[in-house]
PDB file of C-alpha atoms and ligand atoms in Angstrom:
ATOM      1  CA  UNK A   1      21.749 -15.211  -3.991  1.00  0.00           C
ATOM      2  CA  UNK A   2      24.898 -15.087  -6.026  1.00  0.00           C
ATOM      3  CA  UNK A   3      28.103 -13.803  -4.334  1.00  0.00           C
ATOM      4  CA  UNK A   4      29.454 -10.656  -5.119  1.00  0.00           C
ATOM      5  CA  UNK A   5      32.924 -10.698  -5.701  1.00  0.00           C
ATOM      6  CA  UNK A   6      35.690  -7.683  -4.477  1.00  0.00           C
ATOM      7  CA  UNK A   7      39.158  -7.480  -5.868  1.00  0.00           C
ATOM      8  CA  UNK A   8      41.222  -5.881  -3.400  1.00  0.00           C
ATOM      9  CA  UNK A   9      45.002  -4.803  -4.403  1.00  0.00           C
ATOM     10  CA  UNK A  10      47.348  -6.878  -1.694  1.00  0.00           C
ATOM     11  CA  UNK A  11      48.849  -5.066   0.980  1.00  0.00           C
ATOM     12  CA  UNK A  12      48.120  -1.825   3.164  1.00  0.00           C
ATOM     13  CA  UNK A  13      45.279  -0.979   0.593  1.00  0.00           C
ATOM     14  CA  UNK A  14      43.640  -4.671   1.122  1.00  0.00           C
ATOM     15  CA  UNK A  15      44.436  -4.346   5.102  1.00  0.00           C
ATOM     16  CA  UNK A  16      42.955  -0.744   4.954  1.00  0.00           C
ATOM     17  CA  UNK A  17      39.940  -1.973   2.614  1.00  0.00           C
ATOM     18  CA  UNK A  18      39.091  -4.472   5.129  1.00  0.00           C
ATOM     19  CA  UNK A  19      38.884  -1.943   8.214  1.00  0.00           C
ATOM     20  CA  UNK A  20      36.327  -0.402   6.501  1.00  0.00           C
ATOM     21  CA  UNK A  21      34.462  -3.012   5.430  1.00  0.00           C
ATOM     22  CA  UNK A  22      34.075  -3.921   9.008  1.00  0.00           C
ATOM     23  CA  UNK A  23      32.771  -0.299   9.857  1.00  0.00           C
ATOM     24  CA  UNK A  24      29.937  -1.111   7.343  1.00  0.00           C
ATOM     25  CA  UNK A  25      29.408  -4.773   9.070  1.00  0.00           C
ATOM     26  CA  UNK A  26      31.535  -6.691   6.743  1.00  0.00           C
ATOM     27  CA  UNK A  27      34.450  -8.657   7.980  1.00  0.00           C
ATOM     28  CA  UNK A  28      36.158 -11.737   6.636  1.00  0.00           C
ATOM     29  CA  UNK A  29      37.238 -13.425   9.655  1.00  0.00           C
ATOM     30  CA  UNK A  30      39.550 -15.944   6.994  1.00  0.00           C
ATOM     31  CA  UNK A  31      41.475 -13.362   5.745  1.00  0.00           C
ATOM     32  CA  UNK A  32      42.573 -11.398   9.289  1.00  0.00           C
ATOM     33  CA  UNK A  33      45.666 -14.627   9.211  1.00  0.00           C
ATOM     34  CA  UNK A  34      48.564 -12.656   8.464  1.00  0.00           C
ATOM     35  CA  UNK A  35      50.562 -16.167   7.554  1.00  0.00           C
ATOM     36  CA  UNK A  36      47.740 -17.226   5.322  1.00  0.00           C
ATOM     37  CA  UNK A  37      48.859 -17.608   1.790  1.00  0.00           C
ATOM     38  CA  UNK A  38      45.237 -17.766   0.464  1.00  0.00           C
ATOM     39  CA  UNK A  39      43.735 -15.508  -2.371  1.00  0.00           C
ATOM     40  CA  UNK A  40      40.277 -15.888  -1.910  1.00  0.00           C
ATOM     41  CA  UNK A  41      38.147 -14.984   1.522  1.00  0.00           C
ATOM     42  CA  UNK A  42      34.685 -15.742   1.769  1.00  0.00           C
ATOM     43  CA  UNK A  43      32.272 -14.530   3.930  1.00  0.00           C
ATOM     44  CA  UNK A  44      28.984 -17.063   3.705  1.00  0.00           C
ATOM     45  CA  UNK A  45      26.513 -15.390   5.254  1.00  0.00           C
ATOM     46  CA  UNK A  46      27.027 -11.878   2.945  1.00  0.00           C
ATOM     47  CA  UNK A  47      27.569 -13.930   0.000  1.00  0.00           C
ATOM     48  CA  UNK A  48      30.427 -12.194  -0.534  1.00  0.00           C
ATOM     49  CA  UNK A  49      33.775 -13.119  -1.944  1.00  0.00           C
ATOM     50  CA  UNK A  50      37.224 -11.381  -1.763  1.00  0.00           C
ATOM     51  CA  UNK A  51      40.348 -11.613  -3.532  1.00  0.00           C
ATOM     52  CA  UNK A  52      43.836 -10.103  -3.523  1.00  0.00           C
ATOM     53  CA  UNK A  53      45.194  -9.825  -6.617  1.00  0.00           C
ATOM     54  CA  UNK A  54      48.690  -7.266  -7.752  1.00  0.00           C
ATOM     55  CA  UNK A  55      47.177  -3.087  -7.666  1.00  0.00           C
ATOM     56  CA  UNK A  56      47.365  -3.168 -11.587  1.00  0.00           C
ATOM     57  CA  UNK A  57      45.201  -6.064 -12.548  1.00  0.00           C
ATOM     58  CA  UNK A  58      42.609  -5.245 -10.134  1.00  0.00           C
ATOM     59  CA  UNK A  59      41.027  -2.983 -13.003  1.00  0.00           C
ATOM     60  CA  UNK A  60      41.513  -5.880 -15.193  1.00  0.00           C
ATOM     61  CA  UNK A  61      39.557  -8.433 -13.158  1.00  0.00           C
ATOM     62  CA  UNK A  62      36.827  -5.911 -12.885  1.00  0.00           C
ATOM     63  CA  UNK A  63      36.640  -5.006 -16.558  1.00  0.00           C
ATOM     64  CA  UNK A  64      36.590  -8.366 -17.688  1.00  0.00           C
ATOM     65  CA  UNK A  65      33.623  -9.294 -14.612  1.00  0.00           C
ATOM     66  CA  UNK A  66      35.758 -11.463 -13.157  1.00  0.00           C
ATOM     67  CA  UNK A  67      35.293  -9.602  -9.769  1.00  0.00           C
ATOM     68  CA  UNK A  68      32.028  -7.077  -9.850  1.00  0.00           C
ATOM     69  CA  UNK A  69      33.926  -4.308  -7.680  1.00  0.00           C
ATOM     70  CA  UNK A  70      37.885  -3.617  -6.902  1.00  0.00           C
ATOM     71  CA  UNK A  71      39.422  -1.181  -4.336  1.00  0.00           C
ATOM     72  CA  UNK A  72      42.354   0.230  -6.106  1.00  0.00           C
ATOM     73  CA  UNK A  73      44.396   3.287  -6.078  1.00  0.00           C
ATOM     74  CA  UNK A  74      43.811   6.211  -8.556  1.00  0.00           C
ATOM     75  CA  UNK A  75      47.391   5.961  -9.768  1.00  0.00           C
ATOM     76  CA  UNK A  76      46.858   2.493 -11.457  1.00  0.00           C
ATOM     77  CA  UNK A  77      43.113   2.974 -12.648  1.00  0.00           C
ATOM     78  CA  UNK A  78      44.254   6.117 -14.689  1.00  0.00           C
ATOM     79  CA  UNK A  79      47.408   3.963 -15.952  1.00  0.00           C
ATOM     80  CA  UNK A  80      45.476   0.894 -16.790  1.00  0.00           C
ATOM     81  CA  UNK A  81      42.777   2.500 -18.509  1.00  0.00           C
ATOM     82  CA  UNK A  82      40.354  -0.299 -17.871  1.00  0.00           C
ATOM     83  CA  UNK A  83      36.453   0.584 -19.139  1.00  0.00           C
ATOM     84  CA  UNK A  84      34.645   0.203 -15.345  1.00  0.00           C
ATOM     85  CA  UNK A  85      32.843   3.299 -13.483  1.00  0.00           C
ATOM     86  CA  UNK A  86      34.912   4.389 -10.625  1.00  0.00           C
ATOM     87  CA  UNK A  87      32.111   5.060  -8.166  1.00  0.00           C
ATOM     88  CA  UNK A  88      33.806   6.327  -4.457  1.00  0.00           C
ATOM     89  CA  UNK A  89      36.848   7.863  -3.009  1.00  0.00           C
ATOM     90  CA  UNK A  90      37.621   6.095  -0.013  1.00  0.00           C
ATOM     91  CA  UNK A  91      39.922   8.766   1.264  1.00  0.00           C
ATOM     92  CA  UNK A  92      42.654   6.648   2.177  1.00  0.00           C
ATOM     93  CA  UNK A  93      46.516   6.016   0.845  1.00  0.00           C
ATOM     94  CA  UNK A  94      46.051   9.766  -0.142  1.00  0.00           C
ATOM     95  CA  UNK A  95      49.483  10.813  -2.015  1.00  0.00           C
ATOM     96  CA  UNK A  96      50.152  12.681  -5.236  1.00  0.00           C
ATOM     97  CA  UNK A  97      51.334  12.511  -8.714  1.00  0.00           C
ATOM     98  CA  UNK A  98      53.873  14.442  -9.588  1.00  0.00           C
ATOM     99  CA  UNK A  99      56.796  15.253 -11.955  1.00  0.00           C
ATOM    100  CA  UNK A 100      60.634  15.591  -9.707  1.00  0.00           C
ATOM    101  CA  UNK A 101      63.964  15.621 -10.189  1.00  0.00           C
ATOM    102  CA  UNK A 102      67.021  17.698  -9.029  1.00  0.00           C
ATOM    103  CA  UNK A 103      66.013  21.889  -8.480  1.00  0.00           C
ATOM    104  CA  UNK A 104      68.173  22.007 -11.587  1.00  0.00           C
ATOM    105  CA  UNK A 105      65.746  20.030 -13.827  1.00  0.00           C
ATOM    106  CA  UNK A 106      62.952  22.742 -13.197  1.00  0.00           C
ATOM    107  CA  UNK A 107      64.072  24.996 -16.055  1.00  0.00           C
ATOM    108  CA  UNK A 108      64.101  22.049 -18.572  1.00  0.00           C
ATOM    109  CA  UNK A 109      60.708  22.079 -17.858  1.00  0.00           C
ATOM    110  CA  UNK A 110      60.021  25.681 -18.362  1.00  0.00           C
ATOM    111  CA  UNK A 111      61.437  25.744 -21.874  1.00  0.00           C
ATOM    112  CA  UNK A 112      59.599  23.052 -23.169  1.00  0.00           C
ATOM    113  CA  UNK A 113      63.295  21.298 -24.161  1.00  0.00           C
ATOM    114  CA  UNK A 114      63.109  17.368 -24.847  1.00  0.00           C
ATOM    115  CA  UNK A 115      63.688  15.453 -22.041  1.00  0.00           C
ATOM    116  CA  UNK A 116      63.782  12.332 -20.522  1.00  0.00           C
ATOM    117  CA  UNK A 117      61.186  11.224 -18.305  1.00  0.00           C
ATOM    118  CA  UNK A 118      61.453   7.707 -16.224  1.00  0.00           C
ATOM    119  CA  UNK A 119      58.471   5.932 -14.531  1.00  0.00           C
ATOM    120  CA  UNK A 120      56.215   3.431 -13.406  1.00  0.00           C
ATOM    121  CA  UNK A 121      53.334   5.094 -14.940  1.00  0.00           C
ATOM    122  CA  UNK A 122      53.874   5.924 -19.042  1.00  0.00           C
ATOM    123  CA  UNK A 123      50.134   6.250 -19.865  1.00  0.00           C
ATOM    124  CA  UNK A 124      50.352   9.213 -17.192  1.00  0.00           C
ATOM    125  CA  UNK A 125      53.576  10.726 -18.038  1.00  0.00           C
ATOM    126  CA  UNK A 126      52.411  10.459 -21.594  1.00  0.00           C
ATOM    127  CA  UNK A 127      49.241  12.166 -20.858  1.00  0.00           C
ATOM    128  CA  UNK A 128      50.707  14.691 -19.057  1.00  0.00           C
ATOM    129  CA  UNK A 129      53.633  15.821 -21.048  1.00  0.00           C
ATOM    130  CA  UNK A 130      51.754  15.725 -24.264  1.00  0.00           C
ATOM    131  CA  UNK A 131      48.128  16.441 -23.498  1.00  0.00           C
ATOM    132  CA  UNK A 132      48.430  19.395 -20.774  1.00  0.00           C
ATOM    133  CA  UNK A 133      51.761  20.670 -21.296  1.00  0.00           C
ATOM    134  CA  UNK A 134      52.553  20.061 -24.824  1.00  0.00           C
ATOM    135  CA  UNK A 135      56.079  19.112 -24.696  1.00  0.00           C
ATOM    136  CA  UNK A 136      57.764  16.197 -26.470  1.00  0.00           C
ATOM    137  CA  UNK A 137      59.892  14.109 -24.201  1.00  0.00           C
ATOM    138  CA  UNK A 138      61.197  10.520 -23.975  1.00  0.00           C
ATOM    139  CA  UNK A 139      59.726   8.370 -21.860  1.00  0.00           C
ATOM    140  CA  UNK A 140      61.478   5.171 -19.804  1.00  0.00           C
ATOM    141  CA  UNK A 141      59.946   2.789 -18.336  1.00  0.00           C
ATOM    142  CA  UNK A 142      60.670   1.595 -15.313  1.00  0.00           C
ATOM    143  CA  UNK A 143      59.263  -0.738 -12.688  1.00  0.00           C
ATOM    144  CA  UNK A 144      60.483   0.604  -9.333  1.00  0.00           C
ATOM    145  CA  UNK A 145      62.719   2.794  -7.235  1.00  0.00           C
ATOM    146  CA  UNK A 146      62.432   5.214  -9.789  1.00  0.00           C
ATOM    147  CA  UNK A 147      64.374   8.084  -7.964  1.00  0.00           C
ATOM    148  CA  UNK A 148      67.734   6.406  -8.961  1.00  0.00           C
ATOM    149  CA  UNK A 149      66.916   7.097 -12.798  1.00  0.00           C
ATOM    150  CA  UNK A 150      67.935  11.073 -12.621  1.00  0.00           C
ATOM    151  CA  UNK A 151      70.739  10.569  -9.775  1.00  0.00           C
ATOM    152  CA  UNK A 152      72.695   8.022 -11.856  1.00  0.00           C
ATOM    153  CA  UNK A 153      71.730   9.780 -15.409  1.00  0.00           C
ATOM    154  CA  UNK A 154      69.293   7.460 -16.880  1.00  0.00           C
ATOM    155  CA  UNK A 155      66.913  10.616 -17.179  1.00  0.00           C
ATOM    156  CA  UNK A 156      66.241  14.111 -16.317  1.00  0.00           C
ATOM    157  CA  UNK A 157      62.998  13.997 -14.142  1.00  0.00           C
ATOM    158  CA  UNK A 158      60.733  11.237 -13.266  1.00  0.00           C
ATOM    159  CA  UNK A 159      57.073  10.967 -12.873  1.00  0.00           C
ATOM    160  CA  UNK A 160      56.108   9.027  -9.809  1.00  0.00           C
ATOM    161  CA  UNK A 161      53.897   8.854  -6.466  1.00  0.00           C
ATOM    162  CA  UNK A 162      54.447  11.404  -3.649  1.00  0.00           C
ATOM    163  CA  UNK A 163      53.460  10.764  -0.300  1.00  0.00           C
ATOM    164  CA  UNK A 164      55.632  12.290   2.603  1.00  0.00           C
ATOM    165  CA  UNK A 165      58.073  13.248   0.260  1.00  0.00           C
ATOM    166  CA  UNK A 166      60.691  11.704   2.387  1.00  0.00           C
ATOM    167  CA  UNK A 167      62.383   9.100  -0.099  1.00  0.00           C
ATOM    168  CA  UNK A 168      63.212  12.679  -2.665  1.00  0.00           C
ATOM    169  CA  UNK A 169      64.279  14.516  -0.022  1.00  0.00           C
ATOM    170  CA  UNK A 170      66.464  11.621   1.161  1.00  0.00           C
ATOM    171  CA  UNK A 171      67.940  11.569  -2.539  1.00  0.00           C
ATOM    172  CA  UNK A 172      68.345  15.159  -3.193  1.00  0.00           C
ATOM    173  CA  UNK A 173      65.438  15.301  -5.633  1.00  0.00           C
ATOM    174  CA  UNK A 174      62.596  17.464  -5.511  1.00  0.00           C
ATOM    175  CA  UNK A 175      58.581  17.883  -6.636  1.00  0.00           C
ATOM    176  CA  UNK A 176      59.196  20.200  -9.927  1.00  0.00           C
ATOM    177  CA  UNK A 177      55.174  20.108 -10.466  1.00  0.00           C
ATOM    178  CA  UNK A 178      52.440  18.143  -9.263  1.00  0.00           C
ATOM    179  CA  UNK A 179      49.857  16.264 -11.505  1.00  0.00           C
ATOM    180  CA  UNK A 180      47.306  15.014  -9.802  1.00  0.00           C
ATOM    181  CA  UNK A 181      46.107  14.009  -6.265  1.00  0.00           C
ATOM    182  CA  UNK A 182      45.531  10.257  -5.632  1.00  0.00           C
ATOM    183  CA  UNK A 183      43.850   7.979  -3.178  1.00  0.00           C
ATOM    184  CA  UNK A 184      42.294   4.752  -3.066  1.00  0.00           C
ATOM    185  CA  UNK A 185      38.957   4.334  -5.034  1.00  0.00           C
ATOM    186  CA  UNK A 186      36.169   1.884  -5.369  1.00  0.00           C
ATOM    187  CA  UNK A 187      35.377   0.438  -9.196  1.00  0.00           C
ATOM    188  CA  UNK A 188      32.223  -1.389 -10.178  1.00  0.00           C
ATOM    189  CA  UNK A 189      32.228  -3.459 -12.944  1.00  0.00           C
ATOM    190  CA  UNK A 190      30.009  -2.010 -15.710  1.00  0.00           C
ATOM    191  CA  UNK A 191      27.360  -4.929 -16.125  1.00  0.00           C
ATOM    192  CA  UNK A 192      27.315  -6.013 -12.551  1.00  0.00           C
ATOM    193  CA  UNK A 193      26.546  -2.051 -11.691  1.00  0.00           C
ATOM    194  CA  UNK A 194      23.075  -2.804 -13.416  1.00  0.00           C
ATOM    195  CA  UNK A 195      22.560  -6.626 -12.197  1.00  0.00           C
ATOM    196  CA  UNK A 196      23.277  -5.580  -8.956  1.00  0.00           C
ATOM    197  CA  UNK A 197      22.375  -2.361  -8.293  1.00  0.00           C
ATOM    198  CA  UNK A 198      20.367  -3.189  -5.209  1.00  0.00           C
ATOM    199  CA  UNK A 199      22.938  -4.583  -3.638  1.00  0.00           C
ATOM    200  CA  UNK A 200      26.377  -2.461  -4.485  1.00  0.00           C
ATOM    201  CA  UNK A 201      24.175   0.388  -4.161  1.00  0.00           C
ATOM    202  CA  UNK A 202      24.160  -0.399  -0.352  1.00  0.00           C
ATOM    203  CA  UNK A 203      27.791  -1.079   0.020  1.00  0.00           C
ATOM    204  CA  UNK A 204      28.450   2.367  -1.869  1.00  0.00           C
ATOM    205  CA  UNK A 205      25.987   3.953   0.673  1.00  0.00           C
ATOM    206  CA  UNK A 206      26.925   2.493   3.329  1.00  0.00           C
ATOM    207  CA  UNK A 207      30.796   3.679   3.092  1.00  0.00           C
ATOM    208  CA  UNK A 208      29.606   6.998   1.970  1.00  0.00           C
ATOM    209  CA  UNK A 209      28.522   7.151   5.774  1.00  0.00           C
ATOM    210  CA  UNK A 210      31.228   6.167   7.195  1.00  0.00           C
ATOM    211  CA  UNK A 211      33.723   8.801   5.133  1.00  0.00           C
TER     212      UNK A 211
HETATM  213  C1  LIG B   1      56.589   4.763  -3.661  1.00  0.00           C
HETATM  214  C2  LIG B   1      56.907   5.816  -4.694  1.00  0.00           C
HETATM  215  C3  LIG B   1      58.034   6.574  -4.055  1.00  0.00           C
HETATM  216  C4  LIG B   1      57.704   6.496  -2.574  1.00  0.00           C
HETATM  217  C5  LIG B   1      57.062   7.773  -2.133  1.00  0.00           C
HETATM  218  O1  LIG B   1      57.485   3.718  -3.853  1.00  0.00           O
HETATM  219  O2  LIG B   1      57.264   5.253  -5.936  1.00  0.00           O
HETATM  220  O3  LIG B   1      59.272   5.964  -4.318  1.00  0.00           O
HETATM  221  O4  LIG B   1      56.780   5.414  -2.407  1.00  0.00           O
HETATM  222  O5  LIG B   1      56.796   7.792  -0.759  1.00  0.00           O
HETATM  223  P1  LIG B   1      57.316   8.943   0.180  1.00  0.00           P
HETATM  224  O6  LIG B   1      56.996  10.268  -0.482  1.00  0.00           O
HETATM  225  O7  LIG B   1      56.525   8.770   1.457  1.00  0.00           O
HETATM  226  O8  LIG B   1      58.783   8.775   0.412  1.00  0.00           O
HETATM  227  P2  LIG B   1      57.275   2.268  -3.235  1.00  0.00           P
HETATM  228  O9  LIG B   1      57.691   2.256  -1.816  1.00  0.00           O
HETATM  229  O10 LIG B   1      55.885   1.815  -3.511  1.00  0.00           O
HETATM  230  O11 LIG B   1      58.310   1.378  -4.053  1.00  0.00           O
HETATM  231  P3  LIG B   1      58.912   1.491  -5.510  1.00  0.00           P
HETATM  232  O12 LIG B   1      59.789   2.719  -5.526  1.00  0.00           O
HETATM  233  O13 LIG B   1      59.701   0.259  -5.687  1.00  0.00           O
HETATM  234  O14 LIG B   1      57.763   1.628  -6.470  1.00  0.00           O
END
């Protein structure tokens, strides 16, 4: 049997990945060493192989069949783009998408003016501002901490990820509209979906039990 390989996105979504997988009655003993600096877990008996690679090439590795599935939030798979089916919401690392900035920015937004919009995520912004709302703006990319950009001037709102809402409040920025929920999802790589139907079928199942 030929393992199946699972590119996890490092961090609380691999850690939270894993707890689930072990509801299901698959655990990776290896990879439970917090000081281990190794990529790639195996788990013999399953025939099963994991990897932690950054959030944003997760979709990559999949795409290309590098790995056949990836656990990845929502947030990256709609700003990567990648062609792979997107088969389960795991219904964890819930947050939201939204467009903020200071109270003040809210009636830029109303008037359809041209604005500046910074972010991690410019495929979404893009999307957003062009497709649903129809407004031109300016959009700067950025690769982190975004809530400085509008409290030192760089723009007017940003687009980013909402979860408790406590870094805007802590910055005197607010949600100005939200748009879209997000949570962590399961892809399957589009070939391997059909070679191995049998067998991510189960895994797919299986969670779909446990949610
Ligand atoms: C994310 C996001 C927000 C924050 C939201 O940033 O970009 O800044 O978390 O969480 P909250 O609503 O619970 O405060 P992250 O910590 O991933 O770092 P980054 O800003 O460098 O991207």
């Amino acid at each position: 049997m030929r393992y199946l390989t699972i590119a996890l996105g490092k961090g609380r979504l691999a850690d939270n990945t894993m707890k689930l997988f072990q509801e299901i009655g698959i655990t990776c003993e290896e990879m439970k060493d917090k000081n281990s600096r190794k990529l790639i877990f195996v788990n013999e008996e399953k025939r099963l192989k994991f990897f932690l690679a950054k959030g944003p090439d997760v979709p990559t590795y999949v795409e290309y069949g590098a790995a056949d599935i990836g656990v990845v939030g929502k947030d990256t798979i709609l700003e990567e783009n990648r062609r792979n089916y997107e088969v389960l919401d795991l219904a964890f690392g819930k947050c939201r998408m939204c467009v903020c900035g200071p109270e003040s920015a809210g009636e830029l937004l109303k008037h359809h003016e041209m604005i500046k919009v910074a972010t991690k995520y410019p495929r979404i912004a893009k999307d957003y501002f062009y497709n649903v709302k129809h407004q031109t703006v300016d959009i700067i990319k950025l690769n982190g901490s975004i809530e400085l950009a509008p409290i030192v001037g760089l723009s007017d709102v940003i687009v980013d990820i909402v979860e408790t809402g406590s870094t805007l409040k802590e910055n005197g920025l607010t949600v100005l509209e939200e748009i879209c929920p997000l949570s962590a999802r399961m892809i399957v790589n589009r070939v391997s979906m059909r070679m191995e139907y049998e067998r991510i079928n189960k895994i797919i199942n299986d969670l779909k039990g446990k949610l």
